[in-house]
């Protein structure tokens, strides 16, 4: 079955960097676009970024542009989110999700918590 | 991109129906038939319940239905059951490969 497993979360000071990873299994990873979605504590979902099936196209929410970079490795069935210049407002559970093909998220990981605090 | 607007809460007794609205603009909800709905239980990952406005993924009960009129989409849960108590979020394609989520609605089964 489809499985997505995030890793890399933790507590970091403001202004620093963190790299999140998502390991995919149970499907042909190179056929699907994949996303990062975050959820601040007690708040709603916020779309962060998407990368196309082959990595040639990447799109970001305004809050992520210029600070976050999404990438993928179709040989290792993984994708990542490099987050730089982290701010307190980036504190959230970060989910990786698979694109269902028609602009929806059909599978989700369990999430990894990122806390930006001094 | 601004979040889509949902009511903070909705409730119903077991067996009753509850409808949740999701209001956007002509640049997102009104411009595309790509509205999806997600159920999220506390501490769990979201789960897709509806995609492309009204389509149900395999395994989702037909008690869940979706519709859209203009800039507002709706999710109806019929025959409410205790396990339907959860947070629900809508999402829409917003053009230029962007996505936007709704503010979320907490559904309580009385």
CSV table of C-alpha atoms in Angstrom, one decimal:
chain,number,residue,atom,x,y,z
A,1,UNK,CA,0.0,0.0,0.0
A,2,UNK,CA,1.0,3.6,-0.4
A,3,UNK,CA,3.3,4.8,2.4
A,4,UNK,CA,4.9,8.2,3.0
A,5,UNK,CA,7.2,8.6,6.0
A,6,UNK,CA,8.6,12.0,7.0
A,7,UNK,CA,11.7,12.6,9.0
A,8,UNK,CA,14.0,15.5,10.0
A,9,UNK,CA,11.8,17.5,12.3
A,10,UNK,CA,13.1,19.0,15.5
A,11,UNK,CA,13.6,22.2,17.6
A,12,UNK,CA,15.8,24.8,16.0
A,13,UNK,CA,16.6,28.5,16.7
A,14,UNK,CA,15.2,31.3,14.5
A,15,UNK,CA,17.3,32.0,11.5
A,16,UNK,CA,18.7,28.6,11.1
A,17,UNK,CA,18.0,25.8,8.5
A,18,UNK,CA,16.4,22.4,8.6
A,19,UNK,CA,15.9,19.7,5.9
A,20,UNK,CA,12.9,17.5,6.0
A,21,UNK,CA,12.7,14.3,4.0
A,22,UNK,CA,9.9,12.0,2.9
A,23,UNK,CA,10.4,8.4,2.0
A,24,UNK,CA,7.8,6.9,-0.4
A,25,UNK,CA,6.9,3.3,-1.0
A,26,UNK,CA,4.1,1.1,-2.3
A,27,UNK,CA,3.8,2.9,-5.6
A,28,UNK,CA,5.8,4.0,-8.7
A,29,UNK,CA,7.2,7.2,-7.1
A,30,UNK,CA,8.5,8.7,-10.4
A,31,UNK,CA,5.0,8.8,-11.8
A,32,UNK,CA,3.6,11.3,-9.2
A,33,UNK,CA,3.9,14.9,-8.2
A,34,UNK,CA,4.4,15.3,-4.5
A,35,UNK,CA,3.7,18.1,-2.0
A,36,UNK,CA,4.6,19.5,1.4
A,37,UNK,CA,1.7,20.8,3.5
A,38,UNK,CA,2.0,22.2,7.0
A,39,UNK,CA,-0.2,22.7,10.0
A,40,UNK,CA,0.6,25.1,12.8
A,41,UNK,CA,-0.4,24.0,16.3
A,42,UNK,CA,-4.2,24.2,16.6
A,43,UNK,CA,-4.5,25.7,13.2
A,44,UNK,CA,-5.6,24.8,9.7
A,45,UNK,CA,-3.7,23.2,6.8
A,46,UNK,CA,-1.4,25.3,4.7
A,47,UNK,CA,-0.1,24.2,1.3
A,48,UNK,CA,3.7,24.8,1.1
A,49,UNK,CA,5.1,23.5,-2.2
A,50,UNK,CA,4.8,20.9,-5.0
A,51,UNK,CA,7.3,19.3,-7.3
A,52,UNK,CA,6.4,17.6,-10.5
A,53,UNK,CA,6.9,13.8,-11.2
A,54,UNK,CA,10.3,14.4,-12.8
A,55,UNK,CA,11.5,17.3,-10.7
A,56,UNK,CA,11.4,19.7,-13.6
A,57,UNK,CA,8.7,22.0,-12.1
A,58,UNK,CA,8.5,23.4,-8.6
A,59,UNK,CA,5.9,25.8,-7.2
A,60,UNK,CA,5.7,27.4,-3.8
A,61,UNK,CA,3.3,29.2,-1.6
A,62,UNK,CA,4.2,32.9,-1.0
A,63,UNK,CA,5.3,32.1,2.6
A,64,UNK,CA,7.8,29.6,1.3
A,65,UNK,CA,9.2,31.4,-1.8
A,66,UNK,CA,12.8,32.4,-1.5
A,67,UNK,CA,13.4,30.4,1.8
A,68,UNK,CA,12.2,26.9,1.1
A,69,UNK,CA,13.4,24.5,-1.7
A,70,UNK,CA,11.6,21.3,-2.7
A,71,UNK,CA,13.6,18.5,-4.4
A,72,UNK,CA,13.3,14.9,-5.2
A,73,UNK,CA,15.4,11.8,-5.9
A,74,UNK,CA,13.5,9.3,-8.1
A,75,UNK,CA,16.2,6.7,-7.7
A,76,UNK,CA,15.9,6.7,-3.9
A,77,UNK,CA,12.1,7.3,-3.9
A,78,UNK,CA,12.5,10.3,-1.6
A,79,UNK,CA,11.7,14.0,-1.7
A,80,UNK,CA,12.9,16.8,0.6
A,81,UNK,CA,12.1,20.3,1.8
A,82,UNK,CA,15.1,22.5,2.6
A,83,UNK,CA,14.0,25.3,4.9
A,84,UNK,CA,16.3,28.3,5.4
A,85,UNK,CA,16.0,31.4,7.5
A,86,UNK,CA,13.4,29.8,9.7
A,87,UNK,CA,11.0,31.9,11.7
A,88,UNK,CA,8.7,31.3,14.7
A,89,UNK,CA,5.7,31.3,12.3
A,90,UNK,CA,7.2,28.2,10.5
A,91,UNK,CA,6.5,26.1,13.6
A,92,UNK,CA,4.2,23.4,12.4
A,93,UNK,CA,3.7,19.7,11.7
A,94,UNK,CA,4.9,19.2,8.1
A,95,UNK,CA,3.1,16.6,6.1
A,96,UNK,CA,4.3,15.1,2.8
A,97,UNK,CA,1.5,14.2,0.4
A,98,UNK,CA,1.1,12.5,-2.9
A,99,UNK,CA,-0.8,14.3,-5.7
A,100,UNK,CA,-3.8,12.3,-6.8
A,101,UNK,CA,-3.5,13.5,-10.4
A,102,UNK,CA,-6.4,16.0,-10.4
A,103,UNK,CA,-5.3,18.7,-7.9
A,104,UNK,CA,-5.9,16.8,-4.7
A,105,UNK,CA,-3.9,15.0,-2.1
A,106,UNK,CA,-4.6,11.3,-2.1
A,107,UNK,CA,-2.1,10.0,0.4
A,108,UNK,CA,-0.5,11.6,3.4
A,109,UNK,CA,2.4,10.9,5.7
A,110,UNK,CA,2.0,11.1,9.5
A,111,UNK,CA,3.8,14.4,9.8
A,112,UNK,CA,7.0,15.6,11.4
A,113,UNK,CA,7.0,18.5,13.9
A,114,UNK,CA,9.2,21.5,13.4
A,115,UNK,CA,9.5,23.9,16.2
A,116,UNK,CA,11.4,27.2,15.7
A,117,UNK,CA,12.2,28.7,19.0
A,118,UNK,CA,15.2,30.2,20.8
B,1,UNK,CA,-3.4,33.4,-1.6
B,2,UNK,CA,-6.0,33.8,1.1
B,3,UNK,CA,-7.5,30.8,2.8
B,4,UNK,CA,-11.0,29.6,1.8
B,5,UNK,CA,-13.7,30.5,4.3
B,6,UNK,CA,-15.4,27.7,6.3
B,7,UNK,CA,-17.6,28.0,9.4
B,8,UNK,CA,-15.6,27.2,12.5
B,9,UNK,CA,-18.1,24.6,13.7
B,10,UNK,CA,-21.0,22.4,12.7
B,11,UNK,CA,-23.0,19.8,14.6
B,12,UNK,CA,-25.8,17.3,14.3
B,13,UNK,CA,-27.3,14.4,16.1
B,14,UNK,CA,-26.6,10.8,15.0
B,15,UNK,CA,-28.5,10.0,11.9
B,16,UNK,CA,-29.0,13.6,11.0
B,17,UNK,CA,-27.2,15.5,8.2
B,18,UNK,CA,-24.7,18.3,8.4
B,19,UNK,CA,-23.5,20.6,5.6
B,20,UNK,CA,-20.2,22.5,5.6
B,21,UNK,CA,-19.6,25.4,3.2
B,22,UNK,CA,-16.3,26.5,1.7
B,23,UNK,CA,-16.3,30.0,0.1
B,24,UNK,CA,-13.6,31.2,-2.1
B,25,UNK,CA,-13.4,33.4,-5.2
B,26,UNK,CA,-13.5,33.1,-9.0
B,27,UNK,CA,-9.8,32.6,-8.9
B,28,UNK,CA,-10.0,29.3,-7.0
B,29,UNK,CA,-13.3,27.6,-6.0
B,30,UNK,CA,-15.4,29.3,-8.7
B,31,UNK,CA,-12.8,29.0,-11.4
B,32,UNK,CA,-12.1,25.3,-11.4
B,33,UNK,CA,-13.9,22.0,-10.6
B,34,UNK,CA,-11.0,21.0,-8.4
B,35,UNK,CA,-12.4,21.2,-4.9
B,36,UNK,CA,-11.5,18.4,-2.5
B,37,UNK,CA,-12.4,17.7,1.1
B,38,UNK,CA,-10.3,16.2,3.9
B,39,UNK,CA,-11.2,14.7,7.2
B,40,UNK,CA,-8.8,14.9,10.1
B,41,UNK,CA,-9.1,13.3,13.5
B,42,UNK,CA,-7.1,14.7,16.4
B,43,UNK,CA,-3.4,13.8,16.1
B,44,UNK,CA,-3.9,12.1,12.7
B,45,UNK,CA,-3.0,12.9,9.1
B,46,UNK,CA,-5.8,14.2,6.9
B,47,UNK,CA,-7.7,11.8,4.7
B,48,UNK,CA,-9.4,12.7,1.4
B,49,UNK,CA,-13.1,12.3,1.4
B,50,UNK,CA,-14.1,14.1,-1.8
B,51,UNK,CA,-12.2,15.2,-4.9
B,52,UNK,CA,-13.1,17.1,-8.1
B,53,UNK,CA,-16.1,18.6,-6.2
B,54,UNK,CA,-18.2,15.5,-5.9
B,55,UNK,CA,-16.2,12.3,-6.5
B,56,UNK,CA,-15.6,9.9,-3.7
B,57,UNK,CA,-12.4,7.8,-3.4
B,58,UNK,CA,-12.7,4.1,-3.0
B,59,UNK,CA,-13.6,3.2,0.5
B,60,UNK,CA,-15.3,6.5,1.5
B,61,UNK,CA,-18.9,5.9,2.5
B,62,UNK,CA,-21.6,7.3,0.2
B,63,UNK,CA,-22.9,9.3,3.2
B,64,UNK,CA,-20.3,11.9,2.2
B,65,UNK,CA,-21.2,14.0,-0.8
B,66,UNK,CA,-19.9,17.2,-2.4
B,67,UNK,CA,-21.3,20.0,-4.5
B,68,UNK,CA,-20.4,23.5,-5.8
B,69,UNK,CA,-22.3,26.6,-6.8
B,70,UNK,CA,-20.4,29.6,-7.9
B,71,UNK,CA,-17.6,30.4,-5.5
B,72,UNK,CA,-19.0,28.2,-2.8
B,73,UNK,CA,-18.4,24.4,-2.4
B,74,UNK,CA,-20.2,22.3,0.1
B,75,UNK,CA,-19.7,18.9,1.9
B,76,UNK,CA,-22.7,17.1,3.2
B,77,UNK,CA,-22.4,14.3,5.7
B,78,UNK,CA,-25.7,12.3,5.8
B,79,UNK,CA,-26.6,9.8,8.5
B,80,UNK,CA,-24.1,11.2,11.0
B,81,UNK,CA,-22.1,8.7,12.9
B,82,UNK,CA,-19.9,9.1,16.0
B,83,UNK,CA,-16.8,8.4,13.9
B,84,UNK,CA,-17.6,11.4,11.7
B,85,UNK,CA,-16.7,13.8,14.5
B,86,UNK,CA,-13.5,15.4,13.2
B,87,UNK,CA,-12.1,18.5,11.6
B,88,UNK,CA,-12.9,19.0,7.9
B,89,UNK,CA,-10.9,21.1,5.5
B,90,UNK,CA,-11.7,22.0,1.9
B,91,UNK,CA,-9.0,22.7,-0.7
B,92,UNK,CA,-9.1,24.1,-4.2
B,93,UNK,CA,-6.8,24.5,-7.1
B,94,UNK,CA,-6.0,28.2,-7.4
B,95,UNK,CA,-4.3,28.4,-10.8
B,96,UNK,CA,-0.6,28.6,-11.6
B,97,UNK,CA,-0.1,25.3,-9.9
B,98,UNK,CA,-1.0,26.7,-6.5
B,99,UNK,CA,-3.3,25.1,-4.0
B,100,UNK,CA,-5.3,26.7,-1.2
B,101,UNK,CA,-7.0,25.2,1.9
B,102,UNK,CA,-10.0,26.3,3.8
B,103,UNK,CA,-10.0,27.5,7.4
B,104,UNK,CA,-11.4,24.2,8.7
B,105,UNK,CA,-14.7,23.2,10.4
B,106,UNK,CA,-15.0,21.1,13.5
B,107,UNK,CA,-17.9,18.7,13.2
B,108,UNK,CA,-19.4,17.6,16.5
B,109,UNK,CA,-21.8,14.7,16.8
B,110,UNK,CA,-24.2,15.5,19.6
